[in-house]
Short mmCIF file of C-alpha atoms in Angstrom, two decimals:
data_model
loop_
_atom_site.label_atom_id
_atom_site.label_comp_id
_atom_site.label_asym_id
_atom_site.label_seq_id
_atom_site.Cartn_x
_atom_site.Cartn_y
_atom_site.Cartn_z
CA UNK A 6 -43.17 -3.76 57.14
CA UNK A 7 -44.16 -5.40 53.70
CA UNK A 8 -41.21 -5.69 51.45
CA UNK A 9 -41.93 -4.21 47.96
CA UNK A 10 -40.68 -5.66 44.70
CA UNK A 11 -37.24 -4.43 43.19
CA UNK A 12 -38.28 -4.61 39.55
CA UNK A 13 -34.71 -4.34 38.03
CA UNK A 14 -33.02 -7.10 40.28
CA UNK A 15 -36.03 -8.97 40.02
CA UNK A 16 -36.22 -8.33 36.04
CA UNK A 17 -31.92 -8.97 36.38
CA UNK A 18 -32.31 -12.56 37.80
CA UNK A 19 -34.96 -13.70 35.16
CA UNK A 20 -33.01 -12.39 32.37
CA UNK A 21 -29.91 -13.76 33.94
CA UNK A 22 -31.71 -17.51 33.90
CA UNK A 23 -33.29 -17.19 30.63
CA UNK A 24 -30.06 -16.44 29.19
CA UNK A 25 -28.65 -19.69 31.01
CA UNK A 26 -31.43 -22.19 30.09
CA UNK A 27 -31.11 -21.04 26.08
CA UNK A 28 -27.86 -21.35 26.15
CA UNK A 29 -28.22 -24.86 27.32
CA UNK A 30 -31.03 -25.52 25.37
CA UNK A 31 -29.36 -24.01 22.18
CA UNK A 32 -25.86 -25.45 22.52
CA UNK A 33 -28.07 -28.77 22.67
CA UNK A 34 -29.89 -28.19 19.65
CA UNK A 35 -26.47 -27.54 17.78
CA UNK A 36 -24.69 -30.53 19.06
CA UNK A 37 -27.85 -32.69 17.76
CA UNK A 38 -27.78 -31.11 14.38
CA UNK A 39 -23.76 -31.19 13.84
CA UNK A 40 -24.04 -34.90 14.75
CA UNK A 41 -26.86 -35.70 12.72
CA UNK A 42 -24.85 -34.01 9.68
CA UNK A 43 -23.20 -37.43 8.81
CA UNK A 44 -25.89 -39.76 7.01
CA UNK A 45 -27.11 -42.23 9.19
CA UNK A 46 -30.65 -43.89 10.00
CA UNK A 47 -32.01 -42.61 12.97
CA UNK A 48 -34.94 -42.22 15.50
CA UNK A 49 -37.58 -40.32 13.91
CA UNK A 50 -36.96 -36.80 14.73
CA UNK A 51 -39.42 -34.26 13.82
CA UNK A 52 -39.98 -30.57 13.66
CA UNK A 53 -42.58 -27.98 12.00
CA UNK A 54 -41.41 -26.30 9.09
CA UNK A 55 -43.93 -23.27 7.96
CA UNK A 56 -44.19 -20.88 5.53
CA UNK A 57 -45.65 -23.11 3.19
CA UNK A 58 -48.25 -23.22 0.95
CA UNK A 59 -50.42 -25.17 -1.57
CA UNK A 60 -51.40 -23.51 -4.46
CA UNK A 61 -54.77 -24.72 -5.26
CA UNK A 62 -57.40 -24.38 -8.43
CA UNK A 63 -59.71 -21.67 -8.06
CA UNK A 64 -62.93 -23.58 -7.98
CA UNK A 65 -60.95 -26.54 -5.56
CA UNK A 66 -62.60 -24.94 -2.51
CA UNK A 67 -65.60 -22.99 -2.29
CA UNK A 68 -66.41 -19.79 0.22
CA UNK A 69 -69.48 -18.31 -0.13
CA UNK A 70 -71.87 -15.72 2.12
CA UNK A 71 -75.97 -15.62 1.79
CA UNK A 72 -75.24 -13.01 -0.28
CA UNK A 73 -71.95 -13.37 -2.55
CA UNK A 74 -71.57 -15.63 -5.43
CA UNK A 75 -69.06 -18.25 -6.17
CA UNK A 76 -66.62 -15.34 -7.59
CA UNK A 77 -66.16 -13.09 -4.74
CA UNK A 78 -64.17 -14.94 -2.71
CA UNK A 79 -61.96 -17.63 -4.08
CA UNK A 80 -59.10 -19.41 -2.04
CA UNK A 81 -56.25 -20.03 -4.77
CA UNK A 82 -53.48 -20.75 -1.93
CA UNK A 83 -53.70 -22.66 1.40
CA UNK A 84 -50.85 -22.30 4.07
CA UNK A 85 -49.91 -25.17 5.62
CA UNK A 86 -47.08 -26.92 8.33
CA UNK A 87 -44.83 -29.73 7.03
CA UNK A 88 -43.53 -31.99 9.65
CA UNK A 89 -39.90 -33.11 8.82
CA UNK A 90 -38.03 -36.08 9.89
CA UNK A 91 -34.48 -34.77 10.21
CA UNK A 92 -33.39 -38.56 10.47
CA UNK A 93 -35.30 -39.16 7.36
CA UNK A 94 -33.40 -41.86 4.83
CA UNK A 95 -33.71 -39.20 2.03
CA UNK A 96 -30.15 -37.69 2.25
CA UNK A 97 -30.86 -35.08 -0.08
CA UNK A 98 -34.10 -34.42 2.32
CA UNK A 99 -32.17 -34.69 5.77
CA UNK A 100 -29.30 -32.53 4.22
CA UNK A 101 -31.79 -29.73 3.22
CA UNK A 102 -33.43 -29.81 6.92
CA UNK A 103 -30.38 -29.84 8.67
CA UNK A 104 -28.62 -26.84 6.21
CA UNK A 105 -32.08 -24.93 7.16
CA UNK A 106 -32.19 -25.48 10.82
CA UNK A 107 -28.75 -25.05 11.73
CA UNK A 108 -28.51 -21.54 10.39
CA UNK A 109 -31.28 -20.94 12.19
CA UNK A 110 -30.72 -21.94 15.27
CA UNK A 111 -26.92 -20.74 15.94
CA UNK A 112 -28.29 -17.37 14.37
CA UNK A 113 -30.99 -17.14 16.73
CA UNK A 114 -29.25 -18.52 19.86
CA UNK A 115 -26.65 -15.83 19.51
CA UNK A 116 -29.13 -13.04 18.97
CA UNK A 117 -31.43 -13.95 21.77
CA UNK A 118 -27.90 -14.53 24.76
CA UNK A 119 -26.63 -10.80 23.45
CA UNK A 120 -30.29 -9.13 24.01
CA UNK A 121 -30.64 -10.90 26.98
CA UNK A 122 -27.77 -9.75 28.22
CA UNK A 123 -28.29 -6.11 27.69
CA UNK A 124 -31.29 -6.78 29.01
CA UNK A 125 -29.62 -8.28 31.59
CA UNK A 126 -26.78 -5.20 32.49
CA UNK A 127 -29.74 -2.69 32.13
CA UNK A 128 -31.36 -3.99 34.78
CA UNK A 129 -28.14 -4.36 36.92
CA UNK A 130 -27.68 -0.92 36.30
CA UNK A 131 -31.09 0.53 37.21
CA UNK A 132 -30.89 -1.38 40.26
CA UNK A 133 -28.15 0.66 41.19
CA UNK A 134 -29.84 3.53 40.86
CA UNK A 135 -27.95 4.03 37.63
CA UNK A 136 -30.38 5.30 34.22
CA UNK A 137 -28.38 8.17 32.41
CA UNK A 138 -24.87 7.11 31.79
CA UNK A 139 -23.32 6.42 29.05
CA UNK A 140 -23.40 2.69 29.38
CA UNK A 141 -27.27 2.92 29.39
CA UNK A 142 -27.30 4.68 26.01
CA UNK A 143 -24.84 2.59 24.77
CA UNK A 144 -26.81 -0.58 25.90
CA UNK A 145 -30.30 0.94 24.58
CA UNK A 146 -28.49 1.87 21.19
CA UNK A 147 -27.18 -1.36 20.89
CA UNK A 148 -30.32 -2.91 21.41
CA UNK A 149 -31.95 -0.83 18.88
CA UNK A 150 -29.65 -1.77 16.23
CA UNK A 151 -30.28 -5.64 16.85
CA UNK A 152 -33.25 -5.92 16.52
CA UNK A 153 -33.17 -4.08 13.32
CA UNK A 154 -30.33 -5.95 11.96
CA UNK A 155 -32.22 -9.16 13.21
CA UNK A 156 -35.06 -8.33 11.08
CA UNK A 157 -33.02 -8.04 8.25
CA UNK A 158 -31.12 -10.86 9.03
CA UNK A 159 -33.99 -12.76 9.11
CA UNK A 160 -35.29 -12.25 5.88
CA UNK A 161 -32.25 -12.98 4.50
CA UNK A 162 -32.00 -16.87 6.54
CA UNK A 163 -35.79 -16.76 5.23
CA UNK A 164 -34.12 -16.33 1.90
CA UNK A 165 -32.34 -19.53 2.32
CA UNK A 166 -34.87 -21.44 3.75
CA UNK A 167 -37.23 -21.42 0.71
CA UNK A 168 -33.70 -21.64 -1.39
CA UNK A 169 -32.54 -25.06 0.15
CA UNK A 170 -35.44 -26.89 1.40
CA UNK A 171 -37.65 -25.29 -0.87
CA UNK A 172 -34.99 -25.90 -3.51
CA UNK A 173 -35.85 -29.59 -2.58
CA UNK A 174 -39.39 -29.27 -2.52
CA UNK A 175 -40.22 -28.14 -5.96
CA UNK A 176 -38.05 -30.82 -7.38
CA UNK A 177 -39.18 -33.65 -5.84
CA UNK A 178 -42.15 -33.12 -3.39
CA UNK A 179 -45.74 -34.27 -5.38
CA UNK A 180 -48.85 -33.69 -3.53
CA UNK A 181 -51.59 -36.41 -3.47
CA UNK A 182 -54.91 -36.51 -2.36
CA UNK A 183 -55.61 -32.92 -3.06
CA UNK A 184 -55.14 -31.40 -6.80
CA UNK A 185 -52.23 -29.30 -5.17
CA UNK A 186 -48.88 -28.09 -5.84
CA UNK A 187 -46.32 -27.39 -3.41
CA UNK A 188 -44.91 -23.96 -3.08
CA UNK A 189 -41.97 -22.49 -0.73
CA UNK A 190 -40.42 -19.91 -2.87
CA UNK A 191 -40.11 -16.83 -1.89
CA UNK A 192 -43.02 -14.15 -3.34
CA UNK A 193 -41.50 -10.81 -5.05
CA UNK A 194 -41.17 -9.30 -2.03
CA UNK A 195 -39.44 -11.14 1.09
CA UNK A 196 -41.35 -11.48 3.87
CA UNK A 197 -39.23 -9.12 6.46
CA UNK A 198 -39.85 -9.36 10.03
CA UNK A 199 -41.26 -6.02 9.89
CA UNK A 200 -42.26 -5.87 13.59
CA UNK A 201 -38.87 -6.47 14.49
CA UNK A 202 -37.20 -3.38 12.28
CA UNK A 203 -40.89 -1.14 13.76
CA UNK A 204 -39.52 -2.21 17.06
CA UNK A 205 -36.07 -1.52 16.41
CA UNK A 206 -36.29 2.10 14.95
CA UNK A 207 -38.40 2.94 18.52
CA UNK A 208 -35.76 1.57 20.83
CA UNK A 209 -33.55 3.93 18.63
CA UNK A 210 -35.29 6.75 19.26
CA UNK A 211 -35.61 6.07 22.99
CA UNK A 212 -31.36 5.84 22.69
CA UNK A 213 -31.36 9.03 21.40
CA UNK A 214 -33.71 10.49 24.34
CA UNK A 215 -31.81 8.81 26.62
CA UNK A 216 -28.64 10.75 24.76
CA UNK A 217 -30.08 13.85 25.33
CA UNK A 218 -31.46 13.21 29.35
CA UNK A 219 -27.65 12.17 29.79
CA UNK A 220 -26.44 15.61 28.27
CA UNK A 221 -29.32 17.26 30.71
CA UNK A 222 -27.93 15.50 33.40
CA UNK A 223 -24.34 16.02 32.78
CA UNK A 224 -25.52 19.93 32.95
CA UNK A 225 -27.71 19.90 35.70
CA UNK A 226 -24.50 17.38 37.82
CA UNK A 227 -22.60 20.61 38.19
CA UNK A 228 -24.46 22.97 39.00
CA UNK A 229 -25.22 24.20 42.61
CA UNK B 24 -13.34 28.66 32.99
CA UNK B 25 -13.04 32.58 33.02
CA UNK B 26 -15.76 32.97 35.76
CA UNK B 27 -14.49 31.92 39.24
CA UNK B 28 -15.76 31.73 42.44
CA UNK B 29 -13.41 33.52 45.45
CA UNK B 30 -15.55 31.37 47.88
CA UNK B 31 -12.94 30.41 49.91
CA UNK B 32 -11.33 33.89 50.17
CA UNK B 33 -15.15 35.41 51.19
CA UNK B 34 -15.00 32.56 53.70
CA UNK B 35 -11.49 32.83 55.06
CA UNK B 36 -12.44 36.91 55.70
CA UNK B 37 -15.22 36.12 57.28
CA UNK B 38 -13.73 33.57 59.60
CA UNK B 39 -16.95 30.72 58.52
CA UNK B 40 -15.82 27.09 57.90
CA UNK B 41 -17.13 25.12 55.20
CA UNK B 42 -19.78 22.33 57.03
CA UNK B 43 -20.69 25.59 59.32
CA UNK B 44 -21.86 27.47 55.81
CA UNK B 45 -23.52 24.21 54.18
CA UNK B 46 -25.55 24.38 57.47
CA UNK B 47 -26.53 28.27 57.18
CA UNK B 48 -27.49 28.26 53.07
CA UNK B 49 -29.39 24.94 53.36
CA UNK B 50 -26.96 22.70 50.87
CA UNK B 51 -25.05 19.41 50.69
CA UNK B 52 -21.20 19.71 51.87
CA UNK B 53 -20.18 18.11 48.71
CA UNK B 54 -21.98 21.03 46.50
CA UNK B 55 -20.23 23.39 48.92
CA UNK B 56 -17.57 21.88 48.07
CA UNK B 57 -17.63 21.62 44.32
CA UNK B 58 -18.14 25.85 44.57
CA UNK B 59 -14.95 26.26 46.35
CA UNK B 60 -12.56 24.33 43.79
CA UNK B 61 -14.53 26.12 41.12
CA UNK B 62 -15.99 22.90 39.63
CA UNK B 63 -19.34 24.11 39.28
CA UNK B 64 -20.80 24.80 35.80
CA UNK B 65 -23.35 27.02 37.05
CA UNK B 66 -24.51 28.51 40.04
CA UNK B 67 -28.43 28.96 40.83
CA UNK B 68 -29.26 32.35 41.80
CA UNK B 69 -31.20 30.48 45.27
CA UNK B 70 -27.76 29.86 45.87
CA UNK B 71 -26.22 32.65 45.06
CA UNK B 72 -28.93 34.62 47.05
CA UNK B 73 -28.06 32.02 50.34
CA UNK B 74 -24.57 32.73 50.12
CA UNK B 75 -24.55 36.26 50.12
CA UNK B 76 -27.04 36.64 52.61
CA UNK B 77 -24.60 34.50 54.98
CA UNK B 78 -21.77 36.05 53.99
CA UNK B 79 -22.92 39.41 54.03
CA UNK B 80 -21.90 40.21 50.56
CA UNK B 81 -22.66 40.82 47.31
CA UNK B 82 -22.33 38.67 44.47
CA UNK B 83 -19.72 40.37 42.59
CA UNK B 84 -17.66 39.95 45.66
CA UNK B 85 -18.25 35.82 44.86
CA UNK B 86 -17.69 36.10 41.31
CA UNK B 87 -14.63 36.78 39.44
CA UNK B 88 -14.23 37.53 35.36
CA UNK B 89 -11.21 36.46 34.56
CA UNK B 90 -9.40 36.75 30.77
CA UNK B 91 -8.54 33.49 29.47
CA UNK B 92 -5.13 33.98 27.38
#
């Protein structure tokens, strides 16, 4: 007889590695950055930063349709990547990366090894046979309000980002070969991970069905 | 609670063991069970209708009000 797939233990195992293989990759990633906070000459080590754009003259770049003129669509701002070296000689530089990226990263590697692990015990659970208990909607609740408070929390690292390294950026980074200016600030309204907090509010509002299926079931345990 | 359920004095009178009743009204030993030490929260009337149809009763000889002080 053909064995059929256990979704939860299955689910259970790959959480259980993912939440292995970030740890080690995180705890790796910190280690680097810690020891790369005293100045020293290095390897070049690069990474992408984003959320960065060049703000451009309006008649720099052209769009046009058969049918439009030269003043219906204008491009005034061009995101772009920057590729750092976080061994670069520039203390001030390498500081700024590795004040931006190590935020980041511990932030993130915590967030990621707690959902995982819910992630992790709900599937333990449900392969038990276990789905309204109280640990279930504690779990689903839980999850809920991380990834809300990740959004938010991610805004505010954003925050910091364009503070410190764009903090470094307008002082000292020029832009040649285009008639460019750099820009990392942040615009008048931060740019939330809304999908996150969208995505957050649902799982809330499946904790609170689950709430009410464990009440149902608490009922419906006792009576005969 | 102040409703009770005088299972096991219906099934004492009647001379029927527990497992042998389970058997007759068509339910688990350990709902049978949870009746007779008055756990239950409620009681179905499919159940109610089973047990008084093997115990040759009537339901108000199952069920007891009783005043809570």
């Amino acid at each position: 007889m053909k064995k059929s797939l256990n979704l939860p233990s299955t689910l259970r195992v790959f959480f259980g590695v993912a939440q292995l293989l970030l740890l080690v990759t995180g705890m790796f990633w910190c280690v680097l950055l810690l020891a790369s906070l005293a100045p020293r000459t290095g390897p070049i080590m690069t990474f992408p930063f984003t959320d960065v754009s060049l703000e451009i003259p309006a008649n720099l770049i052209t769009v046009k349709s058969p049918t439009s003129i030269a003043e219906d669509i204008r491009v005034t701002r061009l995101s772009t990547v920057l590729t750092l070296n976080l061994n670069s000689t520039d203390h001030e530089l390498a500081a700024a990366i590795r004040w931006t990226l190590l935020p980041r990263t511990i932030f993130n590697l915590v967030f990621y090894i707690l959902l995982l692990g819910l992630l992790r015990n709900l599937c333990a659970r449900a392969a038990q046979g276990e789905i309204f208990s109280e640990a279930n909607f504690r779990s689903i609740r839980n999850l809920g309000l991380m990834l809300m408070s990740w959004s938010l929390a991610g805004g505010a690292l954003q925050l910091w980002s364009y503070h410190r390294l764009g903090g470094y950026l307008a002082e000292y980074g020029t832009v040649t070969g285009i008639n460019a200016t750099l820009s990392a600030e942040a615009g008048p309204i931060i740019k939330l991970p809304y999908d996150n907090l969208i995505t957050g509010l649902l799982v809330l509002l499946l904790a609170e069905a689950f709430r009410q299926g464990l009440a149902l079931k608490k009922e419906n345990d006792l009576t005969v | 609670m102040p409703i009770r359920l005088n299972l096991d004095q219906v099934m004492a009178d009647r001379g029927i063991s527990l497992t042998d009743l389970a058997a007759r009204v068509d339910i688990t030993l350990a709902n049978l069970s949870i009746l007779k030490t008055n756990k239950a929260k409620a009681v179905r009337f499919s159940t109610l209708e089973a047990l008084c149809r093997e115990l040759k009763c009537q339901p108000g000889d199952l069920l007891e009000f009783t005043k809570q002080k």
